[in-house]
Amino acid sequence: MTVSILIFLPVIAALAVLLFKNNAAKHAALTFAVAELVVAALFLSKFVPDASFQFVTDVPWIPKFGIYFNAGIDGISMMMVLLTTLLVPLIILTTYKHQYKNANAFYALILFMQAGLLVVFTALDGFLFYVGWEAALIPIYFICSLWGGENRIKVTIKFFIYTFSGSLIMLLAIIYLYLQTPEKTYDIFHFYNLALGAKQQSWVFLAFFLAFAIKMPLFPFHTWQPDTYTEAPTAGTMLLAGIMLKMGIYGVIRWLIPNAPLGYMQWYSIVIVLAVIGIVYASIIAIRQKDGKRLVAYSSIAHVGLIAAGIFAWTVQGLQGAMIQMLSHGINVIGMFFIWDIIATRLGTREISQLGGIAKVAPKFALAFLIIVLGTVALPLTNGFVGEFLLLNSVFQVNIYLVAVAGLTMILGAVYMLRMYKQVMQGETNALTATFTDITGTEKLALCIICALIIIIGIYPQPILHISDAAVTKLVQTLNFKFYQEKL
């Protein structure tokens, strides 16, 4: 059993979904996505949570140029595989009350994107990593440009130019590393063993960093994000925020810092400062938002800023916090965007000031909304708390003043999220909200799953942390040893 099963099943599924029409395409896509989740669960059941790579597939692809289809799963990759395979069926489930023109193409693109994401999260070959990186971008571009809002073309082109430009610069760094290897290979472990000078590593660091910072996005490379999240169809926004931005975070952990540790030592303090600035900036902008979907978009920038700060502090706590927070953020942000999709579908608006009193006419919806809000603001015993606590602890070890500012993500997050909830849910109904109907069917099922995950992960996160613990510890210790040698 190799990782190629996980990668190619969504491709086969996407091609099969193209044969269906309308609702049949929707049902087929959900069936295939659930099947992929079952396969991922099977891999998890056979996974040994040590620091090794398992289920490896390594076959010649273009051997003349040192390119191999080389992919495998360690504890870090397993977390990303679980994130992807768990959220894709949830995202498809949230679309069940929507009717899309050319539905078969819409759902096929989602499954194609899933395959690209899984390549990114399992690739052990630099060229394969780049192929997966671009393969995940193309489907989301078409999802946003064909099924997005009124300004979708302008916004999607900006998104594509931003991300594709960063990707090309990353490709140059990958080719450069390839040329430095004596064996002329793209193998990640040969990249790790290169003894490049500090100046060379600094340029490699910056080339990778630009691509990953745009994808996350990290301040000040974030300007494409709010408009894209707002104009994209809700499923597209969920794919972008729930999974795709984690490509950048994962890239930092797997490809950026290990390939350029000396570059990291030169630039990490500046990156942490940028991340902390992004937390405060995005939180303040979120407070001022009138559109609910746009508010959630800015809140996502703030949460990603904290994850980035924790990673660049480079401690076991920070990376473990990032692991569980990527999963938690994916669950929470999908829940928040689904909440606003339900509101917009029923009432035709996302303007917070036009709403109120919905809890009186839709108590089940109000309860689900409240649980998701509490997870997002990191209330203890919810999924958001564990990751944010570990990340803040990691930043604390770098600079006590920075952690004081970074902690604002929890305070300011509570301000804008709870104020939004109060405005939308509490008070008296008006002529618009009095017609709001409570959740039923697939809406209730999706929200129940999301709320259950928020509570379960918050109460008992240890099994999830155990998956990545050995891989994270080995990676941090290996690089810390290199840092120590350099100081000597």
Coordinates of C-alpha atoms in Angstrom, one line a residue:
M1 CA 0.0 0.0 0.0
T2 CA 1.6 3.3 -1.1
V3 CA 0.7 6.9 -1.1
S4 CA 0.0 6.8 -4.8
I5 CA -3.4 5.3 -4.0
L6 CA -4.3 8.5 -2.1
I7 CA -3.1 10.7 -4.9
F8 CA -4.6 9.0 -7.9
L9 CA -8.0 8.1 -6.4
P10 CA -9.3 11.7 -6.6
V11 CA -8.0 12.0 -10.2
I12 CA -10.0 8.9 -11.2
A13 CA -13.0 10.2 -9.2
A14 CA -12.8 13.6 -10.9
L15 CA -12.9 11.9 -14.4
A16 CA -15.8 9.7 -13.3
V17 CA -17.8 12.7 -11.9
L18 CA -17.6 14.3 -15.4
L19 CA -19.8 11.6 -16.6
F20 CA -22.7 12.6 -14.3
K21 CA -25.1 15.5 -14.5
N22 CA -26.6 17.9 -11.9
N23 CA -27.5 16.2 -8.6
A24 CA -26.0 12.9 -9.7
A25 CA -22.6 14.6 -10.0
K26 CA -23.0 16.0 -6.5
H27 CA -23.8 12.6 -5.0
A28 CA -21.0 11.0 -6.9
A29 CA -18.5 13.6 -5.8
L30 CA -19.5 13.2 -2.2
T31 CA -19.3 9.4 -2.4
F32 CA -15.8 9.5 -3.9
A33 CA -14.7 12.1 -1.3
V34 CA -15.9 9.9 1.5
A35 CA -14.2 6.9 0.0
E36 CA -10.9 8.9 -0.1
L37 CA -11.5 9.7 3.6
V38 CA -11.9 6.0 4.3
V39 CA -8.7 5.2 2.5
A40 CA -6.9 7.9 4.5
A41 CA -8.3 6.4 7.7
L42 CA -6.9 3.0 6.6
F43 CA -3.5 4.6 6.1
L44 CA -3.8 6.2 9.6
S45 CA -4.6 2.8 11.1
K46 CA -1.4 1.3 9.7
F47 CA 0.7 4.4 10.4
V48 CA 3.5 4.1 12.9
P49 CA 3.9 7.5 14.6
D50 CA 7.7 7.7 14.5
A51 CA 9.9 10.0 12.5
S52 CA 10.1 7.8 9.4
F53 CA 8.5 8.2 6.0
Q54 CA 6.0 5.4 5.3
F55 CA 3.8 4.2 2.4
V56 CA 6.6 5.5 0.1
T57 CA 6.3 5.3 -3.7
D58 CA 9.5 6.1 -5.6
V59 CA 9.4 5.3 -9.3
P60 CA 11.3 7.0 -12.3
W61 CA 9.3 9.7 -13.9
I62 CA 11.8 11.7 -16.0
P63 CA 15.0 9.9 -14.8
K64 CA 17.2 11.6 -17.4
F65 CA 16.7 14.9 -15.4
G66 CA 16.7 13.3 -12.0
I67 CA 12.9 13.5 -11.6
Y68 CA 11.1 10.7 -9.7
F69 CA 7.6 10.2 -8.6
N70 CA 8.8 10.1 -5.0
A71 CA 6.2 10.6 -2.2
G72 CA 5.6 9.4 1.3
I73 CA 4.0 10.2 4.6
D74 CA 5.5 11.0 8.0
G75 CA 3.7 12.5 11.0
I76 CA 3.7 16.0 9.5
S77 CA 2.4 14.8 6.2
M78 CA -0.2 12.6 7.9
M79 CA -1.7 15.7 9.6
M80 CA -2.1 17.4 6.2
V81 CA -3.5 14.2 4.6
L82 CA -6.1 14.1 7.4
L83 CA -6.9 17.8 7.0
T84 CA -7.5 17.4 3.2
T85 CA -9.4 14.2 3.2
L86 CA -11.6 15.3 6.1
L87 CA -12.5 18.7 4.8
V88 CA -13.2 18.0 1.1
P89 CA -16.3 15.8 1.8
L90 CA -17.4 18.4 4.4
I91 CA -17.1 21.1 1.7
I92 CA -19.0 19.1 -0.8
L93 CA -21.7 18.4 1.8
T94 CA -22.1 22.1 2.4
T95 CA -23.0 22.7 -1.3
Y96 CA -25.9 20.3 -1.3
K97 CA -28.6 23.0 -1.3
H98 CA -27.0 24.9 -4.1
Q99 CA -27.5 24.3 -7.8
Y100 CA -24.4 24.9 -10.0
K101 CA -24.4 25.3 -13.7
N102 CA -22.2 22.5 -15.2
A103 CA -22.2 20.8 -11.8
N104 CA -20.1 17.9 -13.0
A105 CA -17.2 20.3 -13.9
F106 CA -17.6 22.1 -10.6
Y107 CA -17.2 18.9 -8.5
A108 CA -14.6 17.4 -10.8
L109 CA -12.4 20.5 -10.2
I110 CA -12.8 20.1 -6.5
L111 CA -11.5 16.5 -6.7
F112 CA -8.7 17.4 -9.1
M113 CA -7.7 20.1 -6.6
Q114 CA -7.7 17.5 -3.8
A115 CA -5.2 15.4 -5.8
G116 CA -2.9 18.4 -6.2
L117 CA -3.1 19.2 -2.5
L118 CA -2.2 15.6 -1.6
V119 CA 0.8 15.7 -4.0
V120 CA 2.0 18.9 -2.2
F121 CA 1.6 17.3 1.2
T122 CA 3.4 14.1 0.4
A123 CA 6.0 14.9 -2.3
L124 CA 9.6 14.0 -1.5
D125 CA 10.9 15.2 -4.9
G126 CA 11.2 19.0 -5.5
F127 CA 9.9 18.8 -9.0
L128 CA 6.9 16.7 -8.0
F129 CA 6.3 19.2 -5.2
Y130 CA 6.2 22.1 -7.7
V131 CA 3.8 20.1 -10.0
G132 CA 1.4 19.5 -7.2
W133 CA 1.7 23.2 -6.2
E134 CA 0.6 24.3 -9.6
A135 CA -1.9 21.4 -10.0
A136 CA -3.8 22.7 -6.9
L137 CA -3.8 26.3 -8.2
I138 CA -5.4 25.6 -11.6
P139 CA -8.7 24.1 -10.4
I140 CA -9.3 26.8 -7.8
Y141 CA -8.7 29.4 -10.5
F142 CA -11.5 28.0 -12.6
I143 CA -13.8 27.4 -9.6
C144 CA -13.5 31.1 -8.7
S145 CA -13.6 32.6 -12.2
L146 CA -16.5 30.5 -13.4
W147 CA -18.8 30.3 -10.4
G148 CA -17.7 33.4 -8.4
G149 CA -19.3 36.7 -7.7
E150 CA -19.8 39.8 -9.9
N151 CA -16.2 40.9 -9.8
R152 CA -14.8 37.4 -10.1
I153 CA -12.7 37.9 -13.2
K154 CA -10.7 40.9 -12.0
V155 CA -10.2 39.4 -8.5
T156 CA -9.3 36.0 -9.8
I157 CA -6.7 37.3 -12.2
K158 CA -5.1 39.2 -9.4
F159 CA -5.0 36.1 -7.3
F160 CA -3.5 34.0 -10.1
I161 CA -0.8 36.6 -10.9
Y162 CA 0.2 36.9 -7.3
T163 CA 0.4 33.1 -6.6
F164 CA 1.8 32.1 -10.0
S165 CA 4.6 34.8 -9.8
G166 CA 5.6 33.5 -6.4
S167 CA 5.5 29.9 -7.7
L168 CA 7.9 30.7 -10.5
I169 CA 10.5 32.2 -8.2
M170 CA 10.2 29.1 -6.0
L171 CA 10.8 26.9 -9.1
L172 CA 14.0 28.8 -9.7
A173 CA 15.1 28.0 -6.2
I174 CA 14.2 24.3 -6.7
I175 CA 16.2 24.2 -9.9
Y176 CA 19.1 25.9 -8.2
L177 CA 19.2 23.3 -5.4
Y178 CA 19.0 20.6 -8.1
L179 CA 22.0 22.0 -9.9
Q180 CA 24.0 22.0 -6.6
T181 CA 23.5 18.3 -5.9
P182 CA 26.4 16.1 -7.1
E183 CA 23.9 13.4 -8.2
K184 CA 21.7 16.0 -10.1
T185 CA 18.5 15.0 -8.3
Y186 CA 15.4 16.7 -6.9
D187 CA 15.3 14.4 -3.9
I188 CA 14.5 16.4 -0.8
F189 CA 17.0 14.6 1.4
H190 CA 19.8 15.4 -1.0
F191 CA 18.6 19.0 -0.8
Y192 CA 18.8 18.8 3.0
N193 CA 22.4 17.6 2.9
L194 CA 23.7 20.4 0.7
A195 CA 26.4 22.5 2.3
L196 CA 25.6 25.9 0.8
G197 CA 27.0 29.1 2.1
A198 CA 25.1 31.6 4.1
K199 CA 24.7 34.0 1.2
Q200 CA 23.4 31.2 -1.1
Q201 CA 21.0 30.0 1.6
S202 CA 19.7 33.5 2.1
W203 CA 18.6 33.8 -1.5
V204 CA 17.1 30.3 -1.4
F205 CA 15.2 31.2 1.7
L206 CA 13.8 34.4 0.2
A207 CA 12.8 32.6 -3.0
F208 CA 10.8 29.9 -1.1
F209 CA 9.5 32.4 1.4
L210 CA 7.9 34.6 -1.2
A211 CA 5.9 31.7 -2.7
F212 CA 4.8 30.5 0.7
A213 CA 4.1 33.9 2.2
I214 CA 1.8 34.7 -0.7
K215 CA -0.1 31.5 -0.4
M216 CA -0.6 31.7 3.4
P217 CA -1.0 34.8 3.0
L218 CA 1.4 36.6 5.4
F219 CA 1.4 40.4 5.8
P220 CA 2.2 42.3 3.6
F221 CA 1.6 39.7 0.8
H222 CA -2.0 39.3 1.7
T223 CA -3.8 41.9 -0.5
W224 CA -5.2 39.3 -2.9
Q225 CA -6.9 37.4 -0.1
P226 CA -10.0 39.4 1.2
D227 CA -11.3 40.1 -2.3
T228 CA -10.7 36.5 -3.5
Y229 CA -12.4 35.0 -0.5
T230 CA -15.4 37.4 -0.9
E231 CA -15.9 36.9 -4.6
A232 CA -15.3 33.1 -4.7
P233 CA -18.2 30.7 -4.4
T234 CA -18.5 29.5 -0.8
A235 CA -17.0 26.1 -1.7
G236 CA -14.1 27.8 -3.3
T237 CA -13.6 30.1 -0.3
M238 CA -13.6 27.0 1.9
L239 CA -11.0 25.3 -0.2
L240 CA -8.8 28.4 -0.2
A241 CA -9.0 29.1 3.5
G242 CA -9.5 25.6 4.9
I243 CA -6.8 23.7 2.9
M244 CA -5.0 25.7 0.3
L245 CA -3.4 28.3 2.6
K246 CA -1.9 25.4 4.6
M247 CA 0.2 24.6 1.5
G248 CA 2.3 27.7 2.4
I249 CA 2.6 26.8 6.1
Y250 CA 3.5 23.2 5.2
G251 CA 6.0 24.5 2.7
V252 CA 7.8 26.5 5.4
I253 CA 8.1 23.5 7.6
R254 CA 9.1 20.9 5.0
W255 CA 10.9 22.9 2.3
L256 CA 11.9 26.4 3.5
I257 CA 13.6 26.2 6.8
P258 CA 15.3 22.7 6.4
N259 CA 16.7 23.6 3.0
A260 CA 18.0 27.0 4.1
P261 CA 18.7 26.9 7.8
L262 CA 21.4 29.7 7.6
G263 CA 18.9 31.8 5.6
Y264 CA 16.4 31.1 8.4
M265 CA 18.8 32.3 11.0
Q266 CA 19.3 35.6 9.1
W267 CA 15.6 36.4 8.4
Y268 CA 13.5 34.7 11.1
S269 CA 13.2 37.6 13.4
I270 CA 12.0 39.9 10.6
V271 CA 9.4 37.2 9.6
I272 CA 8.1 36.9 13.1
V273 CA 7.7 40.7 13.3
L274 CA 5.8 40.7 10.0
A275 CA 3.6 37.9 11.3
V276 CA 2.8 39.8 14.5
I277 CA 2.1 43.0 12.6
G278 CA -0.3 41.0 10.4
I279 CA -2.2 39.7 13.4
V280 CA -2.9 43.2 14.8
Y281 CA -3.5 44.7 11.3
A282 CA -6.0 42.0 10.2
S283 CA -7.8 42.0 13.6
I284 CA -8.3 45.8 13.5
I285 CA -9.5 45.6 9.9
A286 CA -11.9 42.7 10.8
I287 CA -13.4 44.8 13.6
R288 CA -14.4 47.4 11.0
Q289 CA -15.9 45.0 8.5
K290 CA -19.7 45.2 7.6
D291 CA -19.7 42.1 5.4
G292 CA -19.7 38.9 7.4
K293 CA -17.8 36.9 4.8
R294 CA -15.1 39.6 4.5
L295 CA -14.8 39.7 8.3
V296 CA -14.0 36.0 8.4
A297 CA -11.5 36.5 5.6
Y298 CA -9.5 39.0 7.7
S299 CA -9.8 36.9 10.8
S300 CA -8.1 34.1 8.8
I301 CA -5.1 36.4 8.1
A302 CA -4.8 37.0 11.8
H303 CA -4.9 33.4 12.7
V304 CA -2.4 32.5 10.0
G305 CA -0.1 35.2 11.3
L306 CA 0.0 33.5 14.7
I307 CA 0.8 30.1 13.1
A308 CA 3.6 31.7 11.1
A309 CA 5.1 33.4 14.2
G310 CA 5.0 30.1 16.1
I311 CA 6.7 28.2 13.3
F312 CA 9.5 30.7 12.8
A313 CA 10.2 30.6 16.6
W314 CA 11.3 27.0 15.7
T315 CA 10.4 25.0 18.8
V316 CA 8.7 21.6 19.2
Q317 CA 5.8 23.4 20.9
G318 CA 5.5 25.9 18.0
L319 CA 5.5 23.2 15.3
Q320 CA 3.1 21.0 17.3
G321 CA 0.9 24.1 17.8
A322 CA 1.0 24.7 14.1
M323 CA 0.0 21.1 13.3
I324 CA -3.1 21.1 15.4
Q325 CA -4.0 24.7 14.6
M326 CA -3.9 24.0 10.9
L327 CA -6.5 21.3 11.4
S328 CA -8.5 23.4 13.9
H329 CA -8.4 26.5 11.7
G330 CA -9.6 24.5 8.7
I331 CA -12.6 23.1 10.6
N332 CA -13.5 26.5 12.1
V333 CA -13.1 28.6 9.0
I334 CA -15.2 26.2 7.0
G335 CA -17.9 26.4 9.7
M336 CA -17.8 30.2 9.6
F337 CA -18.0 30.5 5.9
F338 CA -20.9 27.9 5.8
I339 CA -22.7 30.0 8.5
W340 CA -22.5 33.0 6.3
D341 CA -23.5 31.0 3.2
I342 CA -26.7 29.9 4.9
I343 CA -27.5 33.5 5.9
A344 CA -26.8 34.9 2.5
T345 CA -28.8 32.1 0.8
R346 CA -31.8 32.7 3.0
L347 CA -31.8 36.5 3.3
G348 CA -29.8 37.6 0.2
T349 CA -27.4 39.7 2.3
R350 CA -24.2 39.4 4.3
E351 CA -24.5 42.9 5.8
I352 CA -24.1 42.5 9.6
S353 CA -26.1 45.7 10.3
Q354 CA -29.2 44.4 8.5
L355 CA -29.4 41.3 10.7
G356 CA -30.6 40.6 14.2
G357 CA -32.7 38.2 16.3
I358 CA -32.0 35.1 14.2
A359 CA -31.6 33.0 17.4
K360 CA -35.3 33.5 18.2
V361 CA -36.4 31.9 14.9
A362 CA -33.5 29.4 14.4
P363 CA -32.2 28.1 17.8
K364 CA -30.4 25.1 16.2
F365 CA -28.6 27.4 13.8
A366 CA -27.8 29.8 16.7
L367 CA -26.2 27.0 18.8
A368 CA -24.1 25.8 15.9
F369 CA -23.0 29.3 15.2
L370 CA -22.1 29.9 18.8
I371 CA -19.9 26.8 19.0
I372 CA -18.0 27.7 15.9
V373 CA -17.5 31.2 17.2
L374 CA -16.1 29.9 20.5
G375 CA -13.8 27.6 18.7
T376 CA -12.6 30.5 16.5
V377 CA -11.9 32.7 19.5
A378 CA -10.0 29.8 21.2
L379 CA -12.1 29.3 24.3
P380 CA -10.6 26.6 26.5
L381 CA -12.0 23.1 25.8
T382 CA -12.5 24.1 22.1
N383 CA -10.1 23.1 19.3
G384 CA -8.8 26.6 18.8
F385 CA -7.4 26.9 22.3
V386 CA -4.8 24.1 22.2
G387 CA -3.0 25.3 19.1
E388 CA -3.0 29.0 20.0
F389 CA -1.7 28.2 23.5
L390 CA 1.2 26.2 22.1
L391 CA 2.0 28.8 19.4
L392 CA 2.0 31.7 21.9
N393 CA 4.3 29.6 24.2
S394 CA 6.7 29.2 21.3
V395 CA 6.7 33.0 20.5
F396 CA 7.3 33.6 24.2
Q397 CA 10.6 31.8 24.0
V398 CA 11.8 34.3 21.3
N399 CA 10.5 37.6 22.7
I400 CA 8.2 38.4 25.6
Y401 CA 7.1 41.7 24.0
L402 CA 6.2 40.0 20.7
V403 CA 4.1 37.4 22.5
A404 CA 2.2 40.2 24.3
V405 CA 1.3 41.7 20.9
A406 CA 0.7 38.3 19.3
G407 CA -1.8 37.5 22.1
L408 CA -4.0 40.2 20.8
T409 CA -5.2 37.7 18.2
M410 CA -7.3 36.1 21.0
I411 CA -8.5 39.4 22.6
L412 CA -9.3 41.2 19.3
G413 CA -10.7 38.0 17.9
A414 CA -13.1 37.7 20.8
V415 CA -14.1 41.4 20.2
Y416 CA -15.1 41.1 16.6
M417 CA -16.5 37.6 16.6
L418 CA -18.6 38.0 19.7
R419 CA -19.8 41.4 18.6
M420 CA -20.7 39.9 15.2
Y421 CA -22.6 37.0 16.9
K422 CA -24.5 39.4 19.1
Q423 CA -25.5 41.6 16.2
V424 CA -26.7 38.7 14.0
M425 CA -28.2 36.4 16.6
Q426 CA -29.4 38.5 19.5
G427 CA -32.0 41.3 19.9
E428 CA -35.3 41.5 18.1
T429 CA -36.0 40.1 14.6
N430 CA -36.7 42.6 11.8
A431 CA -38.7 42.3 8.6
L432 CA -35.8 40.5 6.9
T433 CA -34.7 38.1 9.7
A434 CA -38.2 37.1 10.8
T435 CA -38.4 34.9 7.7
F436 CA -35.2 33.0 8.5
T437 CA -35.8 29.2 8.8
D438 CA -33.8 26.9 10.9
I439 CA -31.2 24.4 9.6
T440 CA -32.4 21.1 8.2
G441 CA -31.1 18.0 6.3
T442 CA -27.5 18.3 5.0
E443 CA -27.1 21.7 6.7
K444 CA -27.7 20.2 10.1
L445 CA -25.5 17.2 9.3
A446 CA -22.5 19.4 8.2
L447 CA -22.8 21.7 11.2
C448 CA -23.2 18.8 13.6
I449 CA -20.0 17.3 12.3
I450 CA -18.1 20.6 12.5
C451 CA -19.3 21.3 16.0
A452 CA -18.5 17.8 17.2
L453 CA -14.9 18.1 15.9
I454 CA -14.5 21.5 17.6
I455 CA -15.5 20.0 21.0
I456 CA -13.8 16.6 20.7
I457 CA -10.4 18.1 19.6
G458 CA -10.7 20.7 22.3
I459 CA -11.3 18.2 25.1
Y460 CA -8.9 15.5 24.0
P461 CA -6.2 16.7 21.5
Q462 CA -3.5 14.2 22.5
P463 CA -4.2 11.6 19.8
I464 CA -3.8 14.2 17.2
L465 CA -0.7 15.7 18.7
H466 CA 0.8 12.2 19.0
I467 CA 0.6 11.7 15.2
S468 CA 3.1 14.4 14.4
D469 CA 5.1 14.5 17.7
A470 CA 8.1 12.2 16.7
A471 CA 8.5 13.8 13.2
V472 CA 8.3 17.3 14.6
T473 CA 10.8 16.6 17.4
K474 CA 13.3 15.0 15.0
L475 CA 13.1 17.9 12.5
V476 CA 13.5 20.6 15.2
Q477 CA 16.4 18.7 16.9
T478 CA 18.2 18.1 13.6
L479 CA 18.1 21.8 12.6
N480 CA 18.9 23.0 16.1
F481 CA 22.1 20.9 15.9
K482 CA 23.0 22.6 12.6
F483 CA 22.4 26.0 14.2
Y484 CA 24.6 25.0 17.0
Q485 CA 27.4 23.8 14.7
E486 CA 27.2 27.1 12.8
K487 CA 27.6 29.1 16.0
L488 CA 30.7 27.1 16.8

